[in-house]
Short mmCIF file of C-alpha atoms and ligand atoms in Angstrom, two decimals:
data_model
loop_
_atom_site.label_atom_id
_atom_site.label_comp_id
_atom_site.label_asym_id
_atom_site.label_seq_id
_atom_site.Cartn_x
_atom_site.Cartn_y
_atom_site.Cartn_z
CA UNK G 1 0.00 0.00 0.00
CA UNK G 2 1.32 3.43 -0.85
CA UNK G 3 2.49 5.44 2.14
CA UNK G 4 0.71 8.74 2.71
CA UNK G 5 3.16 11.61 2.57
CA UNK G 6 2.10 14.40 4.93
CA UNK G 7 1.32 17.62 3.10
CA UNK G 8 3.97 20.22 3.92
CA UNK G 9 2.48 23.71 3.76
CA UNK G 10 3.72 25.63 0.72
CA UNK G 11 4.43 29.36 0.59
CA UNK G 12 0.99 29.76 -0.98
CA UNK G 13 -0.67 27.98 1.98
CA UNK G 14 1.25 30.16 4.41
CA UNK G 15 0.42 33.49 2.76
CA UNK G 16 -2.38 35.36 4.55
CA UNK G 17 -4.74 36.57 1.83
CA UNK G 18 -5.48 40.12 2.95
CA UNK G 19 -7.15 40.92 -0.35
CA UNK G 20 -9.79 38.19 0.10
CA UNK G 21 -10.31 39.02 3.78
CA UNK G 22 -10.71 42.73 2.96
CA UNK G 23 -13.23 41.92 0.20
CA UNK G 24 -15.30 39.92 2.71
CA UNK G 25 -15.09 42.76 5.23
CA UNK G 26 -16.23 45.32 2.65
CA UNK G 27 -19.20 43.05 1.81
CA UNK G 28 -20.18 42.91 5.49
CA UNK G 29 -19.82 46.71 5.84
CA UNK G 30 -21.95 47.17 2.70
CA UNK G 31 -24.69 44.97 4.19
CA UNK G 32 -24.52 46.71 7.58
CA UNK G 33 -24.64 50.17 5.96
CA UNK G 34 -27.67 49.18 3.86
CA UNK G 35 -29.46 48.08 7.04
CA UNK G 36 -28.50 51.34 8.81
CA UNK G 37 -30.05 53.24 5.92
CA UNK G 38 -33.18 51.05 5.75
CA UNK G 39 -33.85 50.95 9.50
CA UNK G 40 -32.69 54.40 10.59
CA UNK G 41 -32.53 56.53 7.40
CA UNK G 42 -28.78 57.09 7.84
CA UNK G 43 -26.32 56.78 4.94
CA UNK G 44 -22.71 56.77 6.20
CA UNK G 45 -20.75 59.63 4.59
CA UNK G 46 -16.99 59.99 4.18
CA UNK G 47 -15.26 63.23 3.14
CA UNK G 48 -11.72 63.00 1.83
CA UNK G 49 -9.62 66.15 1.56
CA UNK G 50 -6.56 66.30 -0.66
CA UNK G 51 -4.28 69.30 -1.05
CA UNK G 52 -1.95 69.42 -4.07
CA UNK G 53 -1.18 67.10 -6.95
CA UNK G 54 1.01 64.33 -5.47
CA UNK G 55 0.37 61.46 -7.96
CA UNK G 56 0.45 58.62 -5.37
CA UNK G 57 -1.96 60.54 -3.12
CA UNK G 58 -4.28 61.18 -6.08
CA UNK G 59 -4.44 57.41 -6.75
CA UNK G 60 -5.11 56.61 -3.06
CA UNK G 61 -7.87 59.21 -2.91
CA UNK G 62 -9.53 57.97 -6.11
CA UNK G 63 -9.47 54.36 -4.82
CA UNK G 64 -10.94 55.43 -1.48
CA UNK G 65 -13.75 57.33 -3.21
CA UNK G 66 -14.62 54.41 -5.51
CA UNK G 67 -14.61 51.85 -2.68
CA UNK G 68 -16.75 54.13 -0.49
CA UNK G 69 -19.37 54.46 -3.23
CA UNK G 70 -19.33 50.69 -3.92
CA UNK G 71 -20.13 50.13 -0.23
CA UNK G 72 -23.27 52.27 -0.65
CA UNK G 73 -21.87 55.20 1.32
CA UNK G 74 -21.79 58.89 0.46
CA UNK G 75 -18.35 59.91 -0.80
CA UNK G 76 -17.28 63.57 -1.05
CA UNK G 77 -13.80 64.41 -2.31
CA UNK G 78 -12.46 67.93 -1.78
CA UNK G 79 -9.52 68.64 -4.09
CA UNK G 80 -7.67 71.80 -3.08
CA UNK G 81 -4.76 73.33 -4.94
CA UNK G 82 -1.24 73.11 -3.53
CA UNK G 83 -1.24 76.81 -2.58
CA UNK G 84 -4.30 76.52 -0.30
CA UNK G 85 -3.69 78.36 2.98
CA UNK G 86 -3.86 76.61 6.33
CA UNK G 87 -6.71 78.97 7.32
CA UNK G 88 -8.78 77.92 4.29
CA UNK G 89 -8.12 74.23 5.00
CA UNK G 90 -9.14 74.68 8.65
CA UNK G 91 -12.32 76.46 7.51
CA UNK G 92 -13.20 73.45 5.33
CA UNK G 93 -12.58 71.08 8.26
CA UNK G 94 -14.89 73.20 10.45
CA UNK G 95 -17.58 73.02 7.75
CA UNK G 96 -17.24 69.21 7.51
CA UNK G 97 -17.29 68.88 11.32
CA UNK G 98 -20.66 70.67 11.30
CA UNK G 99 -22.14 68.64 8.39
CA UNK G 100 -24.51 66.01 9.86
CA UNK G 101 -24.38 63.98 6.61
CA UNK G 102 -20.60 63.50 6.94
CA UNK G 103 -19.55 60.95 9.57
CA UNK G 104 -15.90 60.51 8.63
CA UNK G 105 -13.25 63.06 7.60
CA UNK G 106 -9.90 62.03 6.18
CA UNK G 107 -7.15 64.47 5.26
CA UNK G 108 -4.74 62.80 2.84
CA UNK G 109 -1.12 63.07 3.99
CA UNK G 110 1.43 64.41 3.27
CA UNK G 111 0.22 68.01 3.26
CA UNK G 112 2.30 70.74 1.56
CA UNK G 113 5.17 72.06 3.69
CA UNK G 114 3.52 75.40 4.55
CA UNK G 115 0.68 73.60 6.38
CA UNK G 116 1.06 72.28 9.95
CA UNK G 117 -0.31 68.71 9.64
CA UNK G 118 -0.76 68.28 13.39
CA UNK G 119 -2.87 71.45 13.63
CA UNK G 120 -5.07 70.21 10.77
CA UNK G 121 -5.49 66.66 12.10
CA UNK G 122 -6.30 68.00 15.58
CA UNK G 123 -9.00 70.27 14.10
CA UNK G 124 -11.03 67.22 13.00
CA UNK G 125 -13.88 66.30 15.34
CA UNK G 126 -12.45 63.19 17.12
CA UNK G 127 -15.74 61.35 16.54
CA UNK G 128 -15.31 61.87 12.76
CA UNK G 129 -11.56 61.10 12.80
CA UNK G 130 -11.81 57.84 10.83
CA UNK G 131 -8.01 57.68 10.46
CA UNK G 132 -7.73 57.56 14.26
CA UNK G 133 -4.79 59.99 14.28
CA UNK G 134 -6.33 62.62 16.62
CA UNK G 135 -4.63 62.86 20.00
CA UNK G 136 -8.00 62.23 21.70
CA UNK G 137 -8.35 58.92 19.84
CA UNK G 138 -4.76 57.95 20.69
CA UNK G 139 -5.65 58.61 24.34
CA UNK G 140 -8.91 56.66 24.14
CA UNK G 141 -7.04 53.69 22.67
CA UNK G 142 -4.38 53.88 25.39
CA UNK G 143 -6.94 53.80 28.23
CA UNK G 144 -9.31 51.32 26.58
CA UNK G 145 -12.22 53.67 25.77
CA UNK G 146 -14.20 53.32 22.52
CA UNK G 147 -12.78 55.62 19.85
CA UNK G 148 -11.54 55.59 16.29
CA UNK G 149 -8.64 53.13 15.80
CA UNK G 150 -5.99 53.71 13.09
CA UNK G 151 -6.91 51.60 10.06
CA UNK G 152 -3.65 49.75 9.33
CA UNK G 153 -3.15 48.34 12.86
CA UNK G 154 -6.89 47.59 13.11
CA UNK G 155 -6.74 45.58 9.87
CA UNK G 156 -3.54 43.83 10.96
CA UNK G 157 -5.12 42.63 14.21
CA UNK G 158 -8.17 41.35 12.30
CA UNK G 159 -5.84 39.25 10.12
CA UNK G 160 -4.00 37.96 13.19
CA UNK G 161 -7.21 36.93 14.95
CA UNK G 162 -8.39 35.22 11.80
CA UNK G 163 -5.10 33.30 11.52
CA UNK G 164 -4.58 32.47 15.21
CA UNK G 165 -7.90 32.82 17.04
CA UNK G 166 -7.16 33.76 20.66
CA UNK G 167 -3.96 35.82 20.93
CA UNK G 168 -3.78 35.69 24.76
CA UNK G 169 -0.33 35.15 26.20
CA UNK G 170 1.51 35.24 22.88
CA UNK G 171 4.77 37.19 22.61
CA UNK G 172 4.34 40.00 20.09
CA UNK G 173 7.29 42.02 18.82
CA UNK G 174 6.54 45.16 16.80
CA UNK G 175 9.41 46.71 14.89
CA UNK G 176 8.56 50.41 14.48
CA UNK G 177 7.10 52.95 16.92
CA UNK G 178 5.26 55.44 14.71
CA UNK G 179 2.05 57.04 15.92
CA UNK G 180 0.11 55.66 12.96
CA UNK G 181 1.27 52.02 13.00
CA UNK G 182 3.71 50.82 15.69
CA UNK G 183 2.23 52.45 18.81
CA UNK G 184 -1.47 51.77 18.09
CA UNK G 185 -0.56 48.21 17.06
CA UNK G 186 1.07 47.75 20.48
CA UNK G 187 -2.07 49.03 22.24
CA UNK G 188 -4.32 46.72 20.23
CA UNK G 189 -2.17 43.65 20.89
CA UNK G 190 -1.97 44.53 24.59
CA UNK G 191 -5.79 44.66 24.59
CA UNK G 192 -5.69 41.14 23.10
CA UNK G 193 -3.57 40.04 26.11
CA UNK G 194 -0.32 39.65 24.19
CA UNK G 195 3.02 40.34 25.86
CA UNK G 196 4.22 43.24 23.74
CA UNK G 197 7.71 44.47 22.87
CA UNK G 198 8.18 47.58 20.70
CA UNK G 199 11.52 47.73 18.89
CA UNK G 200 12.93 50.72 16.97
CA UNK G 201 16.12 52.10 15.45
CA UNK G 202 17.87 52.27 18.83
CA UNK G 203 16.96 48.74 19.95
CA UNK G 204 19.91 46.45 20.68
CA UNK G 205 20.25 43.10 18.92
CA UNK G 206 17.08 43.37 16.86
CA UNK G 207 17.42 39.85 15.35
CA UNK G 208 17.47 38.31 18.86
CA UNK G 209 14.41 40.35 19.90
CA UNK G 210 12.53 39.25 16.78
CA UNK G 211 13.38 35.58 17.42
CA UNK G 212 11.35 35.81 20.68
CA UNK G 213 8.18 36.67 18.76
CA UNK G 214 5.19 34.39 18.29
CA UNK G 215 3.76 37.39 16.40
CA UNK G 216 6.20 39.60 14.53
CA UNK G 217 4.94 42.90 13.11
CA UNK G 218 7.26 44.82 10.77
CA UNK G 219 6.45 48.52 10.31
CA UNK G 220 9.83 49.99 9.50
CA UNK G 221 9.92 51.26 5.92
CA UNK G 222 13.17 49.43 5.04
CA UNK G 223 12.97 46.97 2.14
CA UNK G 224 13.36 43.32 3.24
CA UNK G 225 15.30 44.29 6.36
CA UNK G 226 13.90 41.40 8.43
CA UNK G 227 15.52 38.14 7.35
CA UNK G 228 14.38 34.54 7.61
CA UNK G 229 16.85 33.70 10.41
CA UNK G 230 15.32 36.48 12.58
CA UNK G 231 12.07 34.54 12.75
CA UNK G 232 11.07 31.94 15.32
CA UNK G 233 9.89 28.75 13.61
CA UNK G 234 6.08 28.76 13.45
CA UNK G 235 5.69 32.50 14.15
CA UNK G 236 3.02 34.56 12.40
CA UNK G 237 4.49 37.55 10.53
CA UNK G 238 2.60 40.73 9.66
CA UNK G 239 4.52 42.81 7.13
CA UNK G 240 3.16 46.36 7.08
CA UNK G 241 5.99 47.79 4.98
CA UNK G 242 5.40 49.21 1.52
CA UNK G 243 8.71 49.93 -0.21
CA UNK G 244 9.27 50.68 -3.88
CA UNK G 245 12.55 49.17 -5.17
CA UNK G 246 14.06 48.66 -8.65
CA UNK G 247 12.60 45.73 -10.64
CA UNK G 248 14.31 42.35 -10.04
CA UNK G 249 14.85 42.12 -13.81
CA UNK G 250 18.03 44.18 -14.56
CA UNK G 251 16.75 45.19 -18.01
CA UNK G 252 13.47 46.49 -16.58
CA UNK G 253 15.36 48.10 -13.67
CA UNK G 254 17.52 49.95 -16.20
CA UNK G 255 14.29 51.24 -17.78
CA UNK G 256 13.32 52.61 -14.37
CA UNK G 257 10.69 49.91 -13.65
CA UNK G 258 10.02 49.24 -9.99
CA UNK G 259 8.27 46.71 -7.76
CA UNK G 260 6.85 46.86 -4.27
CA UNK G 261 8.35 44.82 -1.41
CA UNK G 262 7.72 44.70 2.32
CA UNK G 263 10.01 45.11 5.31
CA UNK G 264 10.42 41.31 5.50
CA UNK G 265 12.38 39.09 3.07
CA UNK G 266 9.25 37.15 2.12
CA UNK G 267 10.62 33.87 0.73
CA UNK G 268 13.15 33.39 3.54
CA UNK G 269 10.56 34.27 6.17
CA UNK G 270 7.83 32.09 4.66
CA UNK G 271 10.16 29.09 4.92
CA UNK G 272 10.25 29.52 8.72
CA UNK G 273 6.97 31.21 9.69
CA UNK G 274 3.61 29.41 9.98
CA UNK G 275 1.72 32.30 8.33
CA UNK G 276 2.86 35.57 6.74
CA UNK G 277 1.25 38.51 4.96
CA UNK G 278 2.61 39.06 1.45
CA UNK G 279 3.38 42.51 0.01
CA UNK G 280 1.36 43.45 -1.95
CA UNK G 281 -1.91 41.70 -1.07
CA UNK G 282 -1.56 41.39 2.72
CA UNK G 283 -2.07 44.34 5.06
CA UNK G 284 -2.52 46.98 2.32
CA UNK G 285 -6.09 46.03 1.27
CA UNK G 286 -7.16 45.92 4.93
CA UNK G 287 -6.35 49.60 5.44
CA UNK G 288 -9.03 50.90 3.08
CA UNK G 289 -11.58 48.30 4.27
CA UNK G 290 -11.01 49.46 7.87
CA UNK G 291 -11.50 53.08 6.79
CA UNK G 292 -15.00 52.10 5.66
CA UNK G 293 -15.53 50.10 8.87
CA UNK G 294 -14.64 53.21 10.91
CA UNK G 295 -16.98 55.37 8.80
CA UNK G 296 -19.84 52.91 9.37
CA UNK G 297 -19.15 52.82 13.13
CA UNK G 298 -18.93 56.65 13.27
CA UNK G 299 -22.29 56.93 11.46
CA UNK G 300 -23.90 54.52 13.95
CA UNK G 301 -22.51 56.31 17.00
CA UNK G 302 -23.52 59.75 15.66
CA UNK G 303 -27.11 58.46 15.45
CA UNK G 304 -27.23 56.49 18.70
CA UNK G 305 -27.34 53.12 16.91
CA UNK G 306 -25.38 50.06 18.12
CA UNK G 307 -23.00 49.07 15.26
CA UNK G 308 -23.39 45.52 13.96
CA UNK G 309 -20.36 43.29 14.53
CA UNK G 310 -18.24 43.24 11.37
CA UNK G 311 -16.16 40.16 12.31
CA UNK G 312 -16.14 37.28 9.86
P1 LIG P 401 7.85 55.70 10.15
O1 LIG P 401 8.98 56.10 9.28
O2 LIG P 401 6.98 56.74 10.77
O3 LIG P 401 8.41 54.77 11.34
C1 LIG P 401 9.37 53.79 11.09
C2 LIG P 401 9.77 53.14 12.37
O4 LIG P 401 10.76 52.15 12.07
C3 LIG P 401 10.38 54.09 13.39
O5 LIG P 401 9.88 53.84 14.68
C4 LIG P 401 11.88 53.79 13.32
O6 LIG P 401 12.56 53.90 14.54
C5 LIG P 401 11.87 52.31 12.93
N1 LIG P 401 13.11 51.96 12.24
C6 LIG P 401 13.68 52.58 11.18
N2 LIG P 401 14.83 51.96 10.85
C7 LIG P 401 15.00 50.95 11.73
C8 LIG P 401 15.99 49.98 11.92
N3 LIG P 401 17.07 49.90 11.13
N4 LIG P 401 15.84 49.09 12.92
C9 LIG P 401 14.76 49.14 13.72
N5 LIG P 401 13.77 50.04 13.58
C10 LIG P 401 13.90 50.95 12.61
O7 LIG P 401 7.00 54.68 9.27
P2 LIG P 401 5.44 54.23 9.37
O8 LIG P 401 5.16 53.58 10.67
O9 LIG P 401 4.56 55.32 8.91
O10 LIG P 401 5.41 53.12 8.21
C11 LIG P 401 6.20 51.96 8.28
C12 LIG P 401 6.06 51.19 6.98
O11 LIG P 401 4.70 50.82 6.82
C13 LIG P 401 6.41 52.00 5.72
O12 LIG P 401 6.97 51.10 4.77
C14 LIG P 401 5.06 52.48 5.22
O13 LIG P 401 5.04 52.70 3.83
C15 LIG P 401 4.20 51.31 5.58
N6 LIG P 401 2.78 51.63 5.77
C16 LIG P 401 1.87 50.79 5.19
C17 LIG P 401 0.54 51.00 5.33
C18 LIG P 401 -0.41 50.03 4.73
O14 LIG P 401 -1.54 50.37 4.44
N7 LIG P 401 0.02 48.77 4.51
C19 LIG P 401 0.02 52.16 6.08
C20 LIG P 401 1.04 52.92 6.75
C21 LIG P 401 2.39 52.68 6.57
P3 LIG P 401 12.81 55.33 15.27
O15 LIG P 401 11.47 55.69 15.87
O16 LIG P 401 13.82 55.01 16.29
O17 LIG P 401 13.25 56.28 14.22
#
């Protein structure tokens, strides 16, 4: 009789499909928003503000607008020219804060140099701050109050819970301590009862720290910095990094063609990890889906309605 050879998981089996998970989440948000409209007459509304002509930002804003409309929400995009004064931008924010049909406000970063980004972000009503960058929302997250949670960490934790179930007691190491990814990710994992370490550019012996991690989150912005031998066998790796590097094909690279890679050397890491998010197609699609989730939740709270659970 032929012996059964156990199926060793391939890189494909190990890759966490953020694109598929995000599509499912957007479907659930679409259904929940339709019910909010049918039962309470409320259509969630998201306003996106972009200042200047940065091509990457223009693409992000267009994608956000299209996805918002597909989810059955109201989508307003305010395109301001690069010379817009800070006072005019703040006046627009005040107008959006006062608009009862707008539940979420997102100001696309980066803003032109003459505008103080912090002053603009802090002018957004915290309850409409669907990016979760307002200092009030950072504080709410830190003390465990309901607020708006930054989209990328929120989406990353959803993927982790889907891959691992209960995260209690696991060692999580986050490389990166930015206000938009590293720090909120640490708060969210602490709330999931992980033991959390935050590493950064001054951390000593980063490879040894990473090898302690059951969950390793890379949010550094350095292409493929985290190598396979930094990873504990069986760990789950969340690669938040988005880095544009020259094409792997030297001819295409000479023509200026590029490709996107994460902060983790994917193939090496996938050989050791149990699960890993690819770049692209891992965390990236979750960010925009969580923006819609936050807009739906903001619309519910503004109207005294309990949001439906959006978990799978
Ligand atoms: P920041 O530049 O704000 O933060 C980077 C962090 O990495 C800092 O805390 C820095 O440490 C740390 N760091 C830098 N170099 C090293 C090093 N050699 N060793 C250890 N730590 C280091 O970046 P963001 O948090 O905004 O973004 C991180 C990555 O995630 C980027 O690639 C970005 O493009 C991507 N990103 C992806 C999103 C998505 O939707 N998937 C959304 C947001 C970001 P220190 O504080 O000491 O300087």
